[in-house]
Amino acid sequence: MPPSDDTTLPVAYLTTARLGEKGQITIPKEYRDACALESGAPITVLQLGSALLLIPEHTRFRQLCDRVATTFTSHGIQADDLLANLPETRERVFARTYPQLAHSEPTRKRVKRT
């Protein structure tokens, strides 16, 4: 089921499934077809109380990518801007996350690989 801009969550009964001896369930064919899921497709499993929520990974990743791209675009940020600021940003994040390491003297010389 492709994502929509609608803020309501559509709920539909698809089928009843049985748990196999290895804990496997079969996702209904109509849903697999609608979401273009093939054998081996990664699925995120979330627990909500006593319920399980299954989310196709490609859908979740695509939605995240769309949100990131929209945010960057709305702020006028281009890919070249991100790449140009990456080294400085990486150093700031490292210093904030590992302050003792960031302010200590290196114990050995770094060797550049070519």
mmCIF file of N, CA and C in Angstrom:
data_model
loop_
_atom_site.group_PDB
_atom_site.id
_atom_site.type_symbol
_atom_site.label_atom_id
_atom_site.label_comp_id
_atom_site.label_asym_id
_atom_site.label_seq_id
_atom_site.Cartn_x
_atom_site.Cartn_y
_atom_site.Cartn_z
ATOM 1 N N MET A 1 0.838 -1.166 0.000
ATOM 2 C CA MET A 1 0.000 0.000 0.000
ATOM 3 C C MET A 1 0.882 1.228 0.000
ATOM 4 N N PRO A 2 0.904 2.003 -1.064
ATOM 5 C CA PRO A 2 1.790 3.145 -1.141
ATOM 6 C C PRO A 2 1.394 4.211 -0.136
ATOM 7 N N PRO A 3 2.413 4.976 0.385
ATOM 8 C CA PRO A 3 2.113 6.013 1.348
ATOM 9 C C PRO A 3 1.270 7.107 0.712
ATOM 10 N N SER A 4 0.415 7.715 1.509
ATOM 11 C CA SER A 4 -0.404 8.806 0.998
ATOM 12 C C SER A 4 -0.194 10.033 1.865
ATOM 13 N N ASP A 5 -0.638 11.177 1.369
ATOM 14 C CA ASP A 5 -0.516 12.412 2.127
ATOM 15 C C ASP A 5 -1.650 12.555 3.135
ATOM 16 N N ASP A 6 -2.618 11.654 3.092
ATOM 17 C CA ASP A 6 -3.737 11.670 4.011
ATOM 18 C C ASP A 6 -3.229 11.410 5.428
ATOM 19 N N THR A 7 -3.737 12.167 6.413
ATOM 20 C CA THR A 7 -3.263 12.015 7.780
ATOM 21 C C THR A 7 -3.972 10.902 8.529
ATOM 22 N N THR A 8 -5.039 10.347 7.979
ATOM 23 C CA THR A 8 -5.718 9.242 8.635
ATOM 24 C C THR A 8 -5.027 7.939 8.271
ATOM 25 N N LEU A 9 -5.090 6.998 9.170
ATOM 26 C CA LEU A 9 -4.476 5.701 8.922
ATOM 27 C C LEU A 9 -5.543 4.734 8.434
ATOM 28 N N PRO A 10 -5.420 4.256 7.203
ATOM 29 C CA PRO A 10 -6.407 3.293 6.726
ATOM 30 C C PRO A 10 -6.197 1.953 7.424
ATOM 31 N N VAL A 11 -7.268 1.384 7.916
ATOM 32 C CA VAL A 11 -7.214 0.071 8.552
ATOM 33 C C VAL A 11 -8.120 -0.847 7.748
ATOM 34 N N ALA A 12 -7.577 -1.967 7.329
ATOM 35 C CA ALA A 12 -8.356 -2.907 6.529
ATOM 36 C C ALA A 12 -8.045 -4.321 6.988
ATOM 37 N N TYR A 13 -9.066 -5.147 7.102
ATOM 38 C CA TYR A 13 -8.874 -6.562 7.404
ATOM 39 C C TYR A 13 -8.430 -7.249 6.122
ATOM 40 N N LEU A 14 -7.295 -7.943 6.184
ATOM 41 C CA LEU A 14 -6.811 -8.643 5.000
ATOM 42 C C LEU A 14 -7.095 -10.135 5.079
ATOM 43 N N THR A 15 -6.675 -10.758 6.169
ATOM 44 C CA THR A 15 -6.846 -12.199 6.317
ATOM 45 C C THR A 15 -6.442 -12.607 7.715
ATOM 46 N N THR A 16 -6.673 -13.847 8.038
ATOM 47 C CA THR A 16 -6.160 -14.421 9.277
ATOM 48 C C THR A 16 -5.008 -15.334 8.885
ATOM 49 N N ALA A 17 -3.903 -15.198 9.590
ATOM 50 C CA ALA A 17 -2.725 -16.021 9.298
ATOM 51 C C ALA A 17 -2.450 -16.934 10.488
ATOM 52 N N ARG A 18 -1.756 -18.018 10.242
ATOM 53 C CA ARG A 18 -1.373 -18.940 11.310
ATOM 54 C C ARG A 18 0.144 -18.908 11.452
ATOM 55 N N LEU A 19 0.573 -19.000 12.684
ATOM 56 C CA LEU A 19 1.989 -19.025 12.980
ATOM 57 C C LEU A 19 2.539 -20.409 12.663
ATOM 58 N N GLY A 20 3.571 -20.459 11.831
ATOM 59 C CA GLY A 20 4.189 -21.732 11.471
ATOM 60 C C GLY A 20 5.060 -22.263 12.591
ATOM 61 N N GLU A 21 5.557 -23.480 12.427
ATOM 62 C CA GLU A 21 6.325 -24.111 13.503
ATOM 63 C C GLU A 21 7.640 -23.391 13.798
ATOM 64 N N LYS A 22 8.158 -22.633 12.865
ATOM 65 C CA LYS A 22 9.381 -21.861 13.106
ATOM 66 C C LYS A 22 9.077 -20.403 13.430
ATOM 67 N N GLY A 23 7.825 -20.097 13.751
ATOM 68 C CA GLY A 23 7.442 -18.735 14.106
ATOM 69 C C GLY A 23 7.197 -17.848 12.904
ATOM 70 N N GLN A 24 7.072 -18.420 11.733
ATOM 71 C CA GLN A 24 6.875 -17.649 10.510
ATOM 72 C C GLN A 24 5.395 -17.435 10.227
ATOM 73 N N ILE A 25 5.099 -16.284 9.610
ATOM 74 C CA ILE A 25 3.755 -16.024 9.120
ATOM 75 C C ILE A 25 3.859 -15.667 7.644
ATOM 76 N N THR A 26 2.781 -15.843 6.925
ATOM 77 C CA THR A 26 2.748 -15.480 5.513
ATOM 78 C C THR A 26 1.975 -14.182 5.376
ATOM 79 N N ILE A 27 2.598 -13.208 4.726
ATOM 80 C CA ILE A 27 1.938 -11.929 4.456
ATOM 81 C C ILE A 27 1.017 -12.136 3.256
ATOM 82 N N PRO A 28 -0.237 -11.685 3.346
ATOM 83 C CA PRO A 28 -1.186 -11.917 2.252
ATOM 84 C C PRO A 28 -0.654 -11.439 0.904
ATOM 85 N N LYS A 29 -0.921 -12.233 -0.135
ATOM 86 C CA LYS A 29 -0.437 -11.943 -1.482
ATOM 87 C C LYS A 29 -0.884 -10.568 -1.971
ATOM 88 N N GLU A 30 -2.134 -10.188 -1.700
ATOM 89 C CA GLU A 30 -2.611 -8.881 -2.181
ATOM 90 C C GLU A 30 -1.780 -7.743 -1.598
ATOM 91 N N TYR A 31 -1.335 -7.880 -0.348
ATOM 92 C CA TYR A 31 -0.495 -6.849 0.269
ATOM 93 C C TYR A 31 0.910 -6.894 -0.325
ATOM 94 N N ARG A 32 1.471 -8.104 -0.483
ATOM 95 C CA ARG A 32 2.813 -8.239 -1.082
ATOM 96 C C ARG A 32 2.835 -7.621 -2.472
ATOM 97 N N ASP A 33 1.787 -7.876 -3.251
ATOM 98 C CA ASP A 33 1.706 -7.308 -4.597
ATOM 99 C C ASP A 33 1.582 -5.787 -4.550
ATOM 100 N N ALA A 34 0.722 -5.275 -3.675
ATOM 101 C CA ALA A 34 0.497 -3.830 -3.574
ATOM 102 C C ALA A 34 1.763 -3.095 -3.155
ATOM 103 N N CYS A 35 2.584 -3.732 -2.319
ATOM 104 C CA CYS A 35 3.821 -3.097 -1.824
ATOM 105 C C CYS A 35 5.059 -3.540 -2.580
ATOM 106 N N ALA A 36 4.877 -4.350 -3.621
ATOM 107 C CA ALA A 36 5.992 -4.869 -4.418
ATOM 108 C C ALA A 36 7.024 -5.573 -3.533
ATOM 109 N N LEU A 37 6.546 -6.421 -2.620
ATOM 110 C CA LEU A 37 7.426 -7.176 -1.735
ATOM 111 C C LEU A 37 7.744 -8.524 -2.362
ATOM 112 N N GLU A 38 9.021 -8.840 -2.403
ATOM 113 C CA GLU A 38 9.452 -10.122 -2.929
ATOM 114 C C GLU A 38 10.034 -10.957 -1.800
ATOM 115 N N SER A 39 10.262 -12.208 -2.055
ATOM 116 C CA SER A 39 10.858 -13.098 -1.066
ATOM 117 C C SER A 39 12.165 -12.500 -0.563
ATOM 118 N N GLY A 40 12.339 -12.473 0.743
ATOM 119 C CA GLY A 40 13.560 -11.929 1.345
ATOM 120 C C GLY A 40 13.514 -10.436 1.611
ATOM 121 N N ALA A 41 12.406 -9.765 1.277
ATOM 122 C CA ALA A 41 12.300 -8.323 1.497
ATOM 123 C C ALA A 41 12.379 -8.031 2.998
ATOM 124 N N PRO A 42 13.166 -7.014 3.405
ATOM 125 C CA PRO A 42 13.258 -6.693 4.834
ATOM 126 C C PRO A 42 11.975 -6.027 5.333
ATOM 127 N N ILE A 43 11.529 -6.458 6.512
ATOM 128 C CA ILE A 43 10.321 -5.939 7.130
ATOM 129 C C ILE A 43 10.676 -5.511 8.557
ATOM 130 N N THR A 44 10.315 -4.296 8.942
ATOM 131 C CA THR A 44 10.494 -3.842 10.315
ATOM 132 C C THR A 44 9.322 -4.352 11.135
ATOM 133 N N VAL A 45 9.605 -4.886 12.322
ATOM 134 C CA VAL A 45 8.558 -5.380 13.210
ATOM 135 C C VAL A 45 8.586 -4.520 14.469
ATOM 136 N N LEU A 46 7.492 -3.820 14.735
ATOM 137 C CA LEU A 46 7.368 -2.984 15.923
ATOM 138 C C LEU A 46 6.315 -3.570 16.847
ATOM 139 N N GLN A 47 6.568 -3.512 18.148
ATOM 140 C CA GLN A 47 5.573 -3.963 19.111
ATOM 141 C C GLN A 47 4.839 -2.755 19.649
ATOM 142 N N LEU A 48 3.516 -2.777 19.546
ATOM 143 C CA LEU A 48 2.653 -1.735 20.081
ATOM 144 C C LEU A 48 1.715 -2.404 21.073
ATOM 145 N N GLY A 49 2.083 -2.369 22.344
ATOM 146 C CA GLY A 49 1.300 -3.095 23.334
ATOM 147 C C GLY A 49 1.377 -4.573 23.025
ATOM 148 N N SER A 50 0.223 -5.223 22.850
ATOM 149 C CA SER A 50 0.212 -6.651 22.524
ATOM 150 C C SER A 50 0.108 -6.885 21.020
ATOM 151 N N ALA A 51 0.178 -5.819 20.226
ATOM 152 C CA ALA A 51 0.067 -5.935 18.767
ATOM 153 C C ALA A 51 1.441 -5.812 18.108
ATOM 154 N N LEU A 52 1.555 -6.336 16.907
ATOM 155 C CA LEU A 52 2.762 -6.186 16.098
ATOM 156 C C LEU A 52 2.415 -5.356 14.876
ATOM 157 N N LEU A 53 3.310 -4.446 14.523
ATOM 158 C CA LEU A 53 3.148 -3.612 13.343
ATOM 159 C C LEU A 53 4.272 -3.985 12.384
ATOM 160 N N LEU A 54 3.919 -4.393 11.172
ATOM 161 C CA LEU A 54 4.901 -4.781 10.162
ATOM 162 C C LEU A 54 5.015 -3.664 9.134
ATOM 163 N N ILE A 55 6.239 -3.178 8.888
ATOM 164 C CA ILE A 55 6.456 -2.075 7.960
ATOM 165 C C ILE A 55 7.535 -2.479 6.955
ATOM 166 N N PRO A 56 7.211 -2.500 5.663
ATOM 167 C CA PRO A 56 8.255 -2.798 4.674
ATOM 168 C C PRO A 56 9.382 -1.767 4.776
ATOM 169 N N GLU A 57 10.619 -2.252 4.876
ATOM 170 C CA GLU A 57 11.768 -1.358 5.045
ATOM 171 C C GLU A 57 11.882 -0.340 3.927
ATOM 172 N N HIS A 58 11.680 -0.749 2.669
ATOM 173 C CA HIS A 58 11.862 0.190 1.574
ATOM 174 C C HIS A 58 10.875 1.344 1.686
ATOM 175 N N THR A 59 9.675 1.091 2.195
ATOM 176 C CA THR A 59 8.684 2.149 2.362
ATOM 177 C C THR A 59 9.136 3.130 3.431
ATOM 178 N N ARG A 60 9.581 2.589 4.576
ATOM 179 C CA ARG A 60 10.024 3.444 5.674
ATOM 180 C C ARG A 60 11.240 4.273 5.247
ATOM 181 N N PHE A 61 12.186 3.638 4.555
ATOM 182 C CA PHE A 61 13.381 4.344 4.110
ATOM 183 C C PHE A 61 13.031 5.417 3.082
ATOM 184 N N ARG A 62 12.142 5.082 2.143
ATOM 185 C CA ARG A 62 11.732 6.058 1.136
ATOM 186 C C ARG A 62 11.051 7.258 1.796
ATOM 187 N N GLN A 63 10.198 7.018 2.789
ATOM 188 C CA GLN A 63 9.523 8.107 3.482
ATOM 189 C C GLN A 63 10.534 8.989 4.212
ATOM 190 N N LEU A 64 11.525 8.368 4.857
ATOM 191 C CA LEU A 64 12.563 9.132 5.546
ATOM 192 C C LEU A 64 13.358 9.972 4.554
ATOM 193 N N CYS A 65 13.744 9.386 3.428
ATOM 194 C CA CYS A 65 14.496 10.119 2.402
ATOM 195 C C CYS A 65 13.684 11.298 1.864
ATOM 196 N N ASP A 66 12.406 11.077 1.630
ATOM 197 C CA ASP A 66 11.541 12.157 1.142
ATOM 198 C C ASP A 66 11.457 13.292 2.152
ATOM 199 N N ARG A 67 11.342 12.953 3.440
ATOM 200 C CA ARG A 67 11.274 13.998 4.480
ATOM 201 C C ARG A 67 12.572 14.791 4.546
ATOM 202 N N VAL A 68 13.700 14.099 4.471
ATOM 203 C CA VAL A 68 15.005 14.777 4.509
ATOM 204 C C VAL A 68 15.165 15.681 3.291
ATOM 205 N N ALA A 69 14.855 15.170 2.107
ATOM 206 C CA ALA A 69 14.986 15.957 0.876
ATOM 207 C C ALA A 69 14.082 17.184 0.915
ATOM 208 N N THR A 70 12.859 17.029 1.390
ATOM 209 C CA THR A 70 11.933 18.155 1.482
ATOM 210 C C THR A 70 12.451 19.212 2.441
ATOM 211 N N THR A 71 12.986 18.775 3.568
ATOM 212 C CA THR A 71 13.530 19.721 4.551
ATOM 213 C C THR A 71 14.702 20.498 3.965
ATOM 214 N N PHE A 72 15.633 19.790 3.311
ATOM 215 C CA PHE A 72 16.774 20.468 2.703
ATOM 216 C C PHE A 72 16.309 21.454 1.633
ATOM 217 N N THR A 73 15.418 21.013 0.775
ATOM 218 C CA THR A 73 14.925 21.865 -0.306
ATOM 219 C C THR A 73 14.239 23.110 0.241
ATOM 220 N N SER A 74 13.434 22.943 1.282
ATOM 221 C CA SER A 74 12.703 24.089 1.841
ATOM 222 C C SER A 74 13.647 25.115 2.472
ATOM 223 N N HIS A 75 14.862 24.681 2.840
ATOM 224 C CA HIS A 75 15.851 25.596 3.409
ATOM 225 C C HIS A 75 16.904 26.018 2.384
ATOM 226 N N GLY A 76 16.714 25.622 1.135
ATOM 227 C CA GLY A 76 17.634 26.008 0.070
ATOM 228 C C GLY A 76 18.997 25.340 0.154
ATOM 229 N N ILE A 77 19.075 24.176 0.767
ATOM 230 C CA ILE A 77 20.350 23.478 0.937
ATOM 231 C C ILE A 77 20.547 22.512 -0.229
ATOM 232 N N GLN A 78 21.707 22.619 -0.867
ATOM 233 C CA GLN A 78 22.060 21.759 -1.994
ATOM 234 C C GLN A 78 23.066 20.699 -1.543
ATOM 235 N N ALA A 79 23.213 19.642 -2.309
ATOM 236 C CA ALA A 79 24.143 18.563 -1.977
ATOM 237 C C ALA A 79 25.572 19.081 -1.838
ATOM 238 N N ASP A 80 25.988 20.019 -2.704
ATOM 239 C CA ASP A 80 27.350 20.571 -2.620
ATOM 240 C C ASP A 80 27.571 21.295 -1.299
ATOM 241 N N ASP A 81 26.524 21.969 -0.786
ATOM 242 C CA ASP A 81 26.627 22.649 0.514
ATOM 243 C C ASP A 81 26.892 21.632 1.624
ATOM 244 N N LEU A 82 26.172 20.527 1.573
ATOM 245 C CA LEU A 82 26.344 19.493 2.594
ATOM 246 C C LEU A 82 27.746 18.897 2.547
ATOM 247 N N LEU A 83 28.209 18.585 1.352
ATOM 248 C CA LEU A 83 29.531 17.980 1.208
ATOM 249 C C LEU A 83 30.644 18.928 1.624
ATOM 250 N N ALA A 84 30.493 20.208 1.340
ATOM 251 C CA ALA A 84 31.516 21.196 1.703
ATOM 252 C C ALA A 84 31.632 21.344 3.218
ATOM 253 N N ASN A 85 30.521 21.202 3.937
ATOM 254 C CA ASN A 85 30.525 21.373 5.394
ATOM 255 C C ASN A 85 30.749 20.082 6.160
ATOM 256 N N LEU A 86 30.808 18.965 5.465
ATOM 257 C CA LEU A 86 30.912 17.677 6.127
ATOM 258 C C LEU A 86 32.139 17.522 7.032
ATOM 259 N N PRO A 87 33.368 17.844 6.598
ATOM 260 C CA PRO A 87 34.526 17.659 7.486
ATOM 261 C C PRO A 87 34.415 18.456 8.787
ATOM 262 N N GLU A 88 34.013 19.709 8.697
ATOM 263 C CA GLU A 88 33.875 20.546 9.906
ATOM 264 C C GLU A 88 32.778 20.006 10.824
ATOM 265 N N THR A 89 31.679 19.604 10.235
ATOM 266 C CA THR A 89 30.571 19.070 11.020
ATOM 267 C C THR A 89 30.978 17.775 11.702
ATOM 268 N N ARG A 90 31.696 16.917 10.991
ATOM 269 C CA ARG A 90 32.166 15.653 11.563
ATOM 270 C C ARG A 90 33.062 15.917 12.771
ATOM 271 N N GLU A 91 33.959 16.907 12.684
ATOM 272 C CA GLU A 91 34.843 17.243 13.803
ATOM 273 C C GLU A 91 34.052 17.755 15.001
ATOM 274 N N ARG A 92 33.036 18.595 14.769
ATOM 275 C CA ARG A 92 32.210 19.108 15.875
ATOM 276 C C ARG A 92 31.440 17.991 16.563
ATOM 277 N N VAL A 93 30.865 17.085 15.781
ATOM 278 C CA VAL A 93 30.113 15.966 16.358
ATOM 279 C C VAL A 93 31.061 15.066 17.159
ATOM 280 N N PHE A 94 32.238 14.800 16.623
ATOM 281 C CA PHE A 94 33.215 13.969 17.322
ATOM 282 C C PHE A 94 33.622 14.629 18.644
ATOM 283 N N ALA A 95 33.908 15.930 18.621
ATOM 284 C CA ALA A 95 34.310 16.649 19.832
ATOM 285 C C ALA A 95 33.198 16.644 20.880
ATOM 286 N N ARG A 96 31.974 16.771 20.440
ATOM 287 C CA ARG A 96 30.838 16.778 21.374
ATOM 288 C C ARG A 96 30.576 15.381 21.935
ATOM 289 N N THR A 97 30.737 14.358 21.109
ATOM 290 C CA THR A 97 30.454 12.984 21.529
ATOM 291 C C THR A 97 31.602 12.383 22.341
ATOM 292 N N TYR A 98 32.828 12.698 21.962
ATOM 293 C CA TYR A 98 34.009 12.133 22.618
ATOM 294 C C TYR A 98 34.949 13.262 23.059
ATOM 295 N N PRO A 99 34.560 14.082 24.024
ATOM 296 C CA PRO A 99 35.376 15.245 24.386
ATOM 297 C C PRO A 99 36.789 14.891 24.862
ATOM 298 N N GLN A 100 36.946 13.784 25.598
ATOM 299 C CA GLN A 100 38.282 13.408 26.078
ATOM 300 C C GLN A 100 39.200 13.052 24.911
ATOM 301 N N LEU A 101 38.678 12.337 23.936
ATOM 302 C CA LEU A 101 39.491 11.954 22.782
ATOM 303 C C LEU A 101 39.786 13.144 21.877
ATOM 304 N N ALA A 102 38.821 14.031 21.724
ATOM 305 C CA ALA A 102 38.979 15.168 20.818
ATOM 306 C C ALA A 102 40.048 16.139 21.307
ATOM 307 N N HIS A 103 40.223 16.231 22.625
ATOM 308 C CA HIS A 103 41.170 17.203 23.176
ATOM 309 C C HIS A 103 42.484 16.576 23.632
ATOM 310 N N SER A 104 42.643 15.268 23.416
ATOM 311 C CA SER A 104 43.893 14.613 23.808
ATOM 312 C C SER A 104 44.865 14.608 22.639
ATOM 313 N N GLU A 105 46.126 14.428 22.988
ATOM 314 C CA GLU A 105 47.166 14.341 21.968
ATOM 315 C C GLU A 105 47.085 12.970 21.290
ATOM 316 N N PRO A 106 47.290 12.919 19.986
ATOM 317 C CA PRO A 106 47.273 11.612 19.318
ATOM 318 C C PRO A 106 48.420 10.747 19.826
ATOM 319 N N THR A 107 48.166 9.451 19.985
ATOM 320 C CA THR A 107 49.189 8.544 20.506
ATOM 321 C C THR A 107 50.090 8.005 19.405
ATOM 322 N N ARG A 108 49.630 8.062 18.170
ATOM 323 C CA ARG A 108 50.470 7.625 17.063
ATOM 324 C C ARG A 108 50.164 8.483 15.847
ATOM 325 N N LYS A 109 51.096 8.488 14.953
ATOM 326 C CA LYS A 109 50.958 9.277 13.742
ATOM 327 C C LYS A 109 50.037 8.575 12.753
ATOM 328 N N ARG A 110 49.171 9.330 12.154
ATOM 329 C CA ARG A 110 48.289 8.761 11.125
ATOM 330 C C ARG A 110 49.044 8.610 9.824
ATOM 331 N N VAL A 111 48.797 7.526 9.153
ATOM 332 C CA VAL A 111 49.421 7.266 7.849
ATOM 333 C C VAL A 111 48.344 7.377 6.797
ATOM 334 N N LYS A 112 48.547 8.274 5.838
ATOM 335 C CA LYS A 112 47.585 8.415 4.749
ATOM 336 C C LYS A 112 47.767 7.272 3.776
ATOM 337 N N ARG A 113 46.643 6.664 3.405
ATOM 338 C CA ARG A 113 46.674 5.597 2.407
ATOM 339 C C ARG A 113 46.357 6.161 1.051
ATOM 340 N N THR A 114 47.063 5.677 0.074
ATOM 341 C CA THR A 114 46.820 6.161 -1.283
ATOM 342 C C THR A 114 46.286 5.082 -2.162
#
